[in-house]
Coordinates of N, CA, C and O in Angstrom, one line a residue:
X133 N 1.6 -1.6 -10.5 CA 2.9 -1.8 -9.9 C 4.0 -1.4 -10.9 O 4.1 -2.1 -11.9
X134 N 5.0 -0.4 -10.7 CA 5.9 0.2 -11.3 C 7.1 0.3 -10.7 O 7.5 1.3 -10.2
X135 N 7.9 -0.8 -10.7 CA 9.2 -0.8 -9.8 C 10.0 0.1 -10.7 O 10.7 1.0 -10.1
X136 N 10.1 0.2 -11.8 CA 10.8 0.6 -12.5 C 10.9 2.5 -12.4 O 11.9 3.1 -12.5
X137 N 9.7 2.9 -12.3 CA 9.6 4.5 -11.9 C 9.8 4.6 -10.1 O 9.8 5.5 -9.3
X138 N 9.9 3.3 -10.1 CA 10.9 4.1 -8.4 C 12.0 4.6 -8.5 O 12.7 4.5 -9.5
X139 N 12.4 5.3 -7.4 CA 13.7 6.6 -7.1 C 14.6 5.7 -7.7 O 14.0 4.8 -8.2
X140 N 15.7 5.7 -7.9 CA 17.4 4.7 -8.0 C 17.3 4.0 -6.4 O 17.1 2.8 -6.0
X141 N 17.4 5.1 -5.8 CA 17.7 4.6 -4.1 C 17.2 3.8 -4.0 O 17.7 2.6 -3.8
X142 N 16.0 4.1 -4.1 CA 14.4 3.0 -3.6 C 14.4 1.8 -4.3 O 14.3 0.7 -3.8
X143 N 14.6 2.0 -5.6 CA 14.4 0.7 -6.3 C 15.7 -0.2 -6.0 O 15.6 -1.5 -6.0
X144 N 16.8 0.4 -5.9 CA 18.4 -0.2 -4.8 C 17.9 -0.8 -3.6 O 17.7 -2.0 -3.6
X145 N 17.7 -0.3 -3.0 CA 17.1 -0.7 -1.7 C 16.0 -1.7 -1.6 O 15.9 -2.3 -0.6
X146 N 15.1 -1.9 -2.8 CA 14.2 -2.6 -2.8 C 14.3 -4.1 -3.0 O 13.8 -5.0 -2.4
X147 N 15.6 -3.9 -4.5 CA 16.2 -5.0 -4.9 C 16.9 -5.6 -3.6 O 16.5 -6.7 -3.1
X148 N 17.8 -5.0 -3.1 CA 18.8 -5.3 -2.0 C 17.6 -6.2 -0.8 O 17.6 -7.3 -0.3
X149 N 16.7 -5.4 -0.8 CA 15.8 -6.2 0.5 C 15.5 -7.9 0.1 O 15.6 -8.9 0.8
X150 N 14.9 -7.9 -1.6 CA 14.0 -9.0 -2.2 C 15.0 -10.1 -2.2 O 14.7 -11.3 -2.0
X151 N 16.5 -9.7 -2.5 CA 17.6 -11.0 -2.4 C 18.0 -11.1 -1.1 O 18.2 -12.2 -0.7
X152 N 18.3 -9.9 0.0 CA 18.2 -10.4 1.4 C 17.2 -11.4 1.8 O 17.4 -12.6 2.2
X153 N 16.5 -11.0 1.7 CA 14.8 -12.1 2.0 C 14.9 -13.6 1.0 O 14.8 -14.7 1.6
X154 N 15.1 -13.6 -0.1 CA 15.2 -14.2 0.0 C 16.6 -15.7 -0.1 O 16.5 -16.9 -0.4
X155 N 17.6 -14.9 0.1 CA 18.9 -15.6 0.5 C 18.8 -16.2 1.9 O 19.7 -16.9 2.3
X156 N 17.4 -15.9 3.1 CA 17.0 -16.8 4.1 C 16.2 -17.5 3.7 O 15.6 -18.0 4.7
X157 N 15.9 -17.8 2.8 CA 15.0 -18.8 2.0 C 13.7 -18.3 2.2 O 12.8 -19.1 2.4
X158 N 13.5 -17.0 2.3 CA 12.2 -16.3 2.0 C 11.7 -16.0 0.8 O 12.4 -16.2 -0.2
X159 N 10.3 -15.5 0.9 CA 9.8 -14.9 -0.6 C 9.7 -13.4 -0.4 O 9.8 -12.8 0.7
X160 N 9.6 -13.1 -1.1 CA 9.5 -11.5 -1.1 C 8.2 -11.3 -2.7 O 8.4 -11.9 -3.8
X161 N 7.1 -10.4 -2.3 CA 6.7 -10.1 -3.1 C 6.2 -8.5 -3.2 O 5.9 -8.0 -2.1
X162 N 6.1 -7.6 -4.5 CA 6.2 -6.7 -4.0 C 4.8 -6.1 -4.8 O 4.8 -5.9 -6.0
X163 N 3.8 -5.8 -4.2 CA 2.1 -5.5 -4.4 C 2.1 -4.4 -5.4 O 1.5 -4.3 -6.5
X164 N 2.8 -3.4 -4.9 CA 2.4 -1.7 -5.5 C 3.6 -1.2 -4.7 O 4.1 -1.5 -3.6
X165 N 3.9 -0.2 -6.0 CA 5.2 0.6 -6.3 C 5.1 2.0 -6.7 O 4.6 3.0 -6.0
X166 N 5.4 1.9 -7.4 CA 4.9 3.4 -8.1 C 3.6 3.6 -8.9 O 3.4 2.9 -9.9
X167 N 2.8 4.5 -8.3 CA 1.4 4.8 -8.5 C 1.1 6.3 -9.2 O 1.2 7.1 -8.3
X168 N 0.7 6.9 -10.4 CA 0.1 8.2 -10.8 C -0.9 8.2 -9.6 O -1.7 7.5 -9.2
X169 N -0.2 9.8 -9.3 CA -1.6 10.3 -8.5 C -2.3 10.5 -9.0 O -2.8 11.1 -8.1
X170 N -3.0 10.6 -9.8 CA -4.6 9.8 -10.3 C -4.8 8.8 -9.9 O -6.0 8.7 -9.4
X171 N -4.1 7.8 -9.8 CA -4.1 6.5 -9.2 C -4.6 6.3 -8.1 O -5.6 5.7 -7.8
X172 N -3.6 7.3 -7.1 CA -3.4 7.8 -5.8 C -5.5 8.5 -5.2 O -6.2 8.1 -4.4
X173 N -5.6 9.5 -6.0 CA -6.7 9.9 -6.2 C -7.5 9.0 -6.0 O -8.2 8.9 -5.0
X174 N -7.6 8.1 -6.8 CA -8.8 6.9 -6.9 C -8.8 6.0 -6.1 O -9.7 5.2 -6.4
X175 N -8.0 5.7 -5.0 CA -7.8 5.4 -3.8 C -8.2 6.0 -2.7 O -8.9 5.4 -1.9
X176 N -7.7 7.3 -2.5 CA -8.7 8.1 -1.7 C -10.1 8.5 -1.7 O -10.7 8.9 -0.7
X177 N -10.7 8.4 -3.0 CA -12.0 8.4 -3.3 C -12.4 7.2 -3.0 O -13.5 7.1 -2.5
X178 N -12.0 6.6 -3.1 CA -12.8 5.0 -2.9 C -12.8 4.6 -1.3 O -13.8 4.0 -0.8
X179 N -11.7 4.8 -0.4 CA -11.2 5.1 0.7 C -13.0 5.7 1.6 O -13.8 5.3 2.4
X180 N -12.6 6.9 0.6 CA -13.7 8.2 1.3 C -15.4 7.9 1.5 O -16.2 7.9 2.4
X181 N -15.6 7.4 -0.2 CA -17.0 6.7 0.0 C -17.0 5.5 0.3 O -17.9 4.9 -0.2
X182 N -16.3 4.9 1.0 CA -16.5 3.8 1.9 C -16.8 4.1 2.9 O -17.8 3.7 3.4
X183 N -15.8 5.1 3.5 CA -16.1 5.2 4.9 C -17.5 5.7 5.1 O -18.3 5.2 6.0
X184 N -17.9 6.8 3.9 CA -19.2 7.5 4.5 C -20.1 6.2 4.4 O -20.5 6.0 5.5
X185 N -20.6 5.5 3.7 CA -21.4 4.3 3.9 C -21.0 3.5 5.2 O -22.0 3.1 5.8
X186 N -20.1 3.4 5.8 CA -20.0 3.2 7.2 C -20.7 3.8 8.3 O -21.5 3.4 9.1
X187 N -19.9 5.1 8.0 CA -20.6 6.5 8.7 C -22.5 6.2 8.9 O -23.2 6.0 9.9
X188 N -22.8 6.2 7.7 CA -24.1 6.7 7.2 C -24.7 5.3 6.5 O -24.9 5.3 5.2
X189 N -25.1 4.0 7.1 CA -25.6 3.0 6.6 C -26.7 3.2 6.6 O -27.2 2.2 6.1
X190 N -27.5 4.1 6.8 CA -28.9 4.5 6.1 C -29.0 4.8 4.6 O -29.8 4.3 3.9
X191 N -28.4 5.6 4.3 CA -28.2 6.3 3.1 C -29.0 4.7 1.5 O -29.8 4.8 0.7
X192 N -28.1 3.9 1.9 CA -28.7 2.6 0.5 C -30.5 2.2 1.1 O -31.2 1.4 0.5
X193 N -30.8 2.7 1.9 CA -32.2 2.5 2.2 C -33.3 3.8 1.8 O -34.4 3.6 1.3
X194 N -32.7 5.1 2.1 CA -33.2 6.2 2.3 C -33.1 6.7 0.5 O -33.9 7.5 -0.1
X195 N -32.2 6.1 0.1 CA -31.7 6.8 -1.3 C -31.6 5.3 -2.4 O -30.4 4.9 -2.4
X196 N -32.3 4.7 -3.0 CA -32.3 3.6 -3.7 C -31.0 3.4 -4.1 O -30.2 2.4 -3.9
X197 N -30.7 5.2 -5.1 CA -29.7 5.0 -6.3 C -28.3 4.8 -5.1 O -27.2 4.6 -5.7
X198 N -28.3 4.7 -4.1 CA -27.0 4.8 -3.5 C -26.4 3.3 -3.5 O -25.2 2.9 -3.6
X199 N -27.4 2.9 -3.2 CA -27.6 0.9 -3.2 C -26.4 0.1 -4.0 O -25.8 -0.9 -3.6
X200 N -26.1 0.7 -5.4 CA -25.9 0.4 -6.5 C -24.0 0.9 -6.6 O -23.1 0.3 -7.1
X201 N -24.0 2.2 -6.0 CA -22.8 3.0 -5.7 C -22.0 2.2 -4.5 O -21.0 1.6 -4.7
X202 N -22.6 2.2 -3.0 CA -22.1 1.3 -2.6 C -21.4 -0.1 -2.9 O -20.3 -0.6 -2.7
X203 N -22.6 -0.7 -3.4 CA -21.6 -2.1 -4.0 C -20.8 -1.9 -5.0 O -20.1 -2.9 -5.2
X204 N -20.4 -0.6 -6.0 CA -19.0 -0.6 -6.3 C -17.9 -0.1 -5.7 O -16.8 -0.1 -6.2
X205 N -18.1 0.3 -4.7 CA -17.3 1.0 -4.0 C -16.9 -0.2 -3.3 O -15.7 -0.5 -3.3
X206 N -17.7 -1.0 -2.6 CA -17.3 -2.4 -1.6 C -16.3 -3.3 -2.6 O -15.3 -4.0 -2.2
X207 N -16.7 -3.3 -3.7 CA -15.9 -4.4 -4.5 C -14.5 -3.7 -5.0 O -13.5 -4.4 -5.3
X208 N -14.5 -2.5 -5.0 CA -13.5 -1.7 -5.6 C -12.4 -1.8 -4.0 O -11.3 -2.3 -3.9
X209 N -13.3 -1.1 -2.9 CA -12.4 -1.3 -1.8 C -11.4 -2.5 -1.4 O -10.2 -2.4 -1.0
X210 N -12.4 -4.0 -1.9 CA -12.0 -5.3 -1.3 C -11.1 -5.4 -2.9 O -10.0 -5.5 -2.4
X211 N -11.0 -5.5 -4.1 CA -10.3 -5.5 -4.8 C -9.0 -5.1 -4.7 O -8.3 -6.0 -5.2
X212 N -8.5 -4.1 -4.3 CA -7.3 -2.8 -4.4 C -6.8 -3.7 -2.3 O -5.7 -4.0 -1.8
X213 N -8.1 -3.8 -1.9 CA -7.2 -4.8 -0.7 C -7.2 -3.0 0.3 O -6.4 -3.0 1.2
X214 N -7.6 -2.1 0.2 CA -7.4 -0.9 0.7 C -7.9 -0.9 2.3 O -8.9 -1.6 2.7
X215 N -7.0 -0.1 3.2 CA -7.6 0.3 4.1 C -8.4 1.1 5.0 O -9.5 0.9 4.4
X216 N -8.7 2.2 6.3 CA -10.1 2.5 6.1 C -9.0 4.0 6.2 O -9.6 5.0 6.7
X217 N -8.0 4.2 5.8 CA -7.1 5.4 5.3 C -6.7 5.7 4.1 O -5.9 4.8 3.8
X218 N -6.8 6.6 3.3 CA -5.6 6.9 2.2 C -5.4 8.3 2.0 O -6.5 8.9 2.0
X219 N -4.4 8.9 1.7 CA -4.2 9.6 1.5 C -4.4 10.3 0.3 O -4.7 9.4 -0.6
X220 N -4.5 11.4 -0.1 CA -4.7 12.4 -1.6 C -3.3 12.0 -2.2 O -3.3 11.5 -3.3
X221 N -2.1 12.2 -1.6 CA -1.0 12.3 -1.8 C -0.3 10.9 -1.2 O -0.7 10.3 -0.2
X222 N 0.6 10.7 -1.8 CA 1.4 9.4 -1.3 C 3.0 9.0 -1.6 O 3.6 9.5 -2.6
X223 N 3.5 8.5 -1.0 CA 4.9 8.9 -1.3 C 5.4 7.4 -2.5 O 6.5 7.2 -3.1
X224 N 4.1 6.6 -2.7 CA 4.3 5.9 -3.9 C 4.4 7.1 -5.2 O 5.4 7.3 -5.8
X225 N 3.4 7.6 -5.4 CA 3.8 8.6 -6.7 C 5.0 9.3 -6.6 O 5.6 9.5 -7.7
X226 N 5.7 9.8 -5.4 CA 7.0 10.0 -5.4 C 7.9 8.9 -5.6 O 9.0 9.2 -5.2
X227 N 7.9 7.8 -6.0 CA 9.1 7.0 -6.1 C 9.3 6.4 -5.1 O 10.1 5.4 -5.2
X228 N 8.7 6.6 -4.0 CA 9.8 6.9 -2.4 C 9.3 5.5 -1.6 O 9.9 5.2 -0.6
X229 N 8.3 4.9 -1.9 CA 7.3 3.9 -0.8 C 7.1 2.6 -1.9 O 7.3 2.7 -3.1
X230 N 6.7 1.3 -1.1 CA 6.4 0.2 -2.1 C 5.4 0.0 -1.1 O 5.1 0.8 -0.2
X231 N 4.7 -1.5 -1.3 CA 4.1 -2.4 -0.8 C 4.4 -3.8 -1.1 O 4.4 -4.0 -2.3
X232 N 4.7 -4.7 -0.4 CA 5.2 -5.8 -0.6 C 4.8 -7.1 0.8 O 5.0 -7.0 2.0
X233 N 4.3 -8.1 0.1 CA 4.5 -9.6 1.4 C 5.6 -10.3 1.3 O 6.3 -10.3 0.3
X234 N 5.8 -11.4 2.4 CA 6.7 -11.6 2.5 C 6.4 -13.1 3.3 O 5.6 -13.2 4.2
X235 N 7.0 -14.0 3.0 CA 6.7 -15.2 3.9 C 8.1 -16.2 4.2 O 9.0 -16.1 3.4
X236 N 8.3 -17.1 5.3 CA 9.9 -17.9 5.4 C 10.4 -17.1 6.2 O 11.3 -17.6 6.9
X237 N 10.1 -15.4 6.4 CA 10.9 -15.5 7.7 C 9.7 -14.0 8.3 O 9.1 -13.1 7.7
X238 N 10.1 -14.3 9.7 CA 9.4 -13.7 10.8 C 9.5 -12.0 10.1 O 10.3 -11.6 9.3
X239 N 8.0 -11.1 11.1 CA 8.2 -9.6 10.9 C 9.1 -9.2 11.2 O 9.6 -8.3 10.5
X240 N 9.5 -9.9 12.4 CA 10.5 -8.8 13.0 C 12.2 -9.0 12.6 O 13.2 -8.3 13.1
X241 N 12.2 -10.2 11.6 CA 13.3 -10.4 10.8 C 13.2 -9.6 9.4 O 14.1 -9.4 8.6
X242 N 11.9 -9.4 9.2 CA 12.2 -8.7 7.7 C 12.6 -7.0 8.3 O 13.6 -6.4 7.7
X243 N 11.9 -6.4 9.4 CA 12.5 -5.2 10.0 C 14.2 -5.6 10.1 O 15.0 -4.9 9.5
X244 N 14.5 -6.4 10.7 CA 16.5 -6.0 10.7 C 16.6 -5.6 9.1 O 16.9 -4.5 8.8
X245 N 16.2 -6.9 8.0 CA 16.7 -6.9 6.9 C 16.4 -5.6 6.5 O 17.4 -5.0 6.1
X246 N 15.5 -4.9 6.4 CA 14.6 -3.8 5.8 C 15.9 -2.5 6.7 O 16.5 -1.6 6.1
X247 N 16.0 -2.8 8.0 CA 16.5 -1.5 8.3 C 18.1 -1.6 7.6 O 18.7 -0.5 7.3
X248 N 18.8 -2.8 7.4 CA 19.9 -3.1 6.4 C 20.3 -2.2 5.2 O 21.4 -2.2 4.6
X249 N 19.2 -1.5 4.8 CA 18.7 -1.0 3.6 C 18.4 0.1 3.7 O 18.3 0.7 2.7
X250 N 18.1 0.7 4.7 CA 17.6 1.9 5.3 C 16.4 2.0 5.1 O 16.0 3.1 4.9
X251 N 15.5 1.2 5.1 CA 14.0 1.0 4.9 C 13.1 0.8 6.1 O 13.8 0.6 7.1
X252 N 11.8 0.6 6.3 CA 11.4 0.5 7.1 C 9.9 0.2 7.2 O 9.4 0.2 6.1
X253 N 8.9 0.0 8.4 CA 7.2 -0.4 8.1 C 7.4 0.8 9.2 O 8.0 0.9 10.3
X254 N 6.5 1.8 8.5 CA 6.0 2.9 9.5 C 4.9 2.7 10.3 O 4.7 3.0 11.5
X255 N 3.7 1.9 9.2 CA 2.8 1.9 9.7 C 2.8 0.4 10.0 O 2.5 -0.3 9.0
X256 N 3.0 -0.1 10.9 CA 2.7 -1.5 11.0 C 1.3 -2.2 11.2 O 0.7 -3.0 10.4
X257 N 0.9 -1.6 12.4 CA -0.3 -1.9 12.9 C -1.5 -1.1 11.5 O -2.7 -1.4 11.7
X258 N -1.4 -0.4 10.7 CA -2.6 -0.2 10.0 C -2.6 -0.2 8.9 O -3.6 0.2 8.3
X259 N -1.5 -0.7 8.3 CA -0.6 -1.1 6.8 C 0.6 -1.6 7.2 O 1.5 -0.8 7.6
X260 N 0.9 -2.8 7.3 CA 2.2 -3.4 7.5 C 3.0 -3.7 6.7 O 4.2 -3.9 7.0
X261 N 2.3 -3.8 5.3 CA 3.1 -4.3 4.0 C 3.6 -2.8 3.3 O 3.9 -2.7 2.1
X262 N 3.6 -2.1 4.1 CA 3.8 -0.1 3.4 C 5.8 0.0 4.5 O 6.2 0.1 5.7
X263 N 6.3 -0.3 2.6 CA 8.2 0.4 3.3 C 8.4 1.5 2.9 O 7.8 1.9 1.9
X264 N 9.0 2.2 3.4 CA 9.9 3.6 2.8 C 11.0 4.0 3.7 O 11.3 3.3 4.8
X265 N 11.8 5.1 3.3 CA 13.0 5.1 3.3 C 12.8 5.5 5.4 O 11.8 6.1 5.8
X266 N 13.5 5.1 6.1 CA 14.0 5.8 7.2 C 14.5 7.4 7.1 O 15.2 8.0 6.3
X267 N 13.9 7.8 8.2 CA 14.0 9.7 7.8 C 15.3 10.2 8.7 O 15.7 11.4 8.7

């Protein structure tokens, strides 16, 4: 988590959200910021061979050594908290995106606050805690 290598804007806008939130007597917390795509990378890989052990739940039966690869990949997946998406590219390594929870006040009150800011949850339903700028 690197608030610090976010955009000016973003990290403006970020701050501006964390004292909105919580001047309603919310919390604001903010998960992941700025990420090296390498970083980025190792999320997609981990992303990737997850799914295929989904895909392909024979594979840790058919192939011993796989057995061993999967359970890092499951602890790595549930560790990082990842979903069954990620991207190669991200607009965290650009500066441009955070991840953040939030508790004390409703979703659809942190959306007013967040659009206040020009920010926004694109993906609600499959990453809800993912802001970036309004286009």
């Amino acid at each position: 988590m690197r608030e610090d290598k976010l955009s000016p804007a973003m990290n403006k806008a970020l701050n501006d959200l964390r004292r909105a939130v919580q001047s309603e007597g919310g919390t604001f917390t903010v998960n992941s910021a700025w990420r090296p795509p390498s970083y980025q990378t190792y999320f997609f890989d981990i992303v990737s061979r997850n799914n295929d052990f989904i895909k392909n739940p024979t594979l840790t039966t058919t192939i011993p050594a796989c057995a061993a690869t999967k359970d890092a990949v499951t602890e790595a997946h549930k560790k990082h908290q990842l979903k069954t998406e990620a991207g190669k590219t991200s607009r965290h390594s650009l500066g441009i995106a955070f991840d953040a929870n939030w508790s004390g006040i409703s979703n659809a009150r942190i959306d007013v606050l967040a659009g206040q800011f020009n920010l926004h949850r694109p993906l609600k339903k499959s990453d809800p805690i993912h802001f970036q700028f309004i286009k």
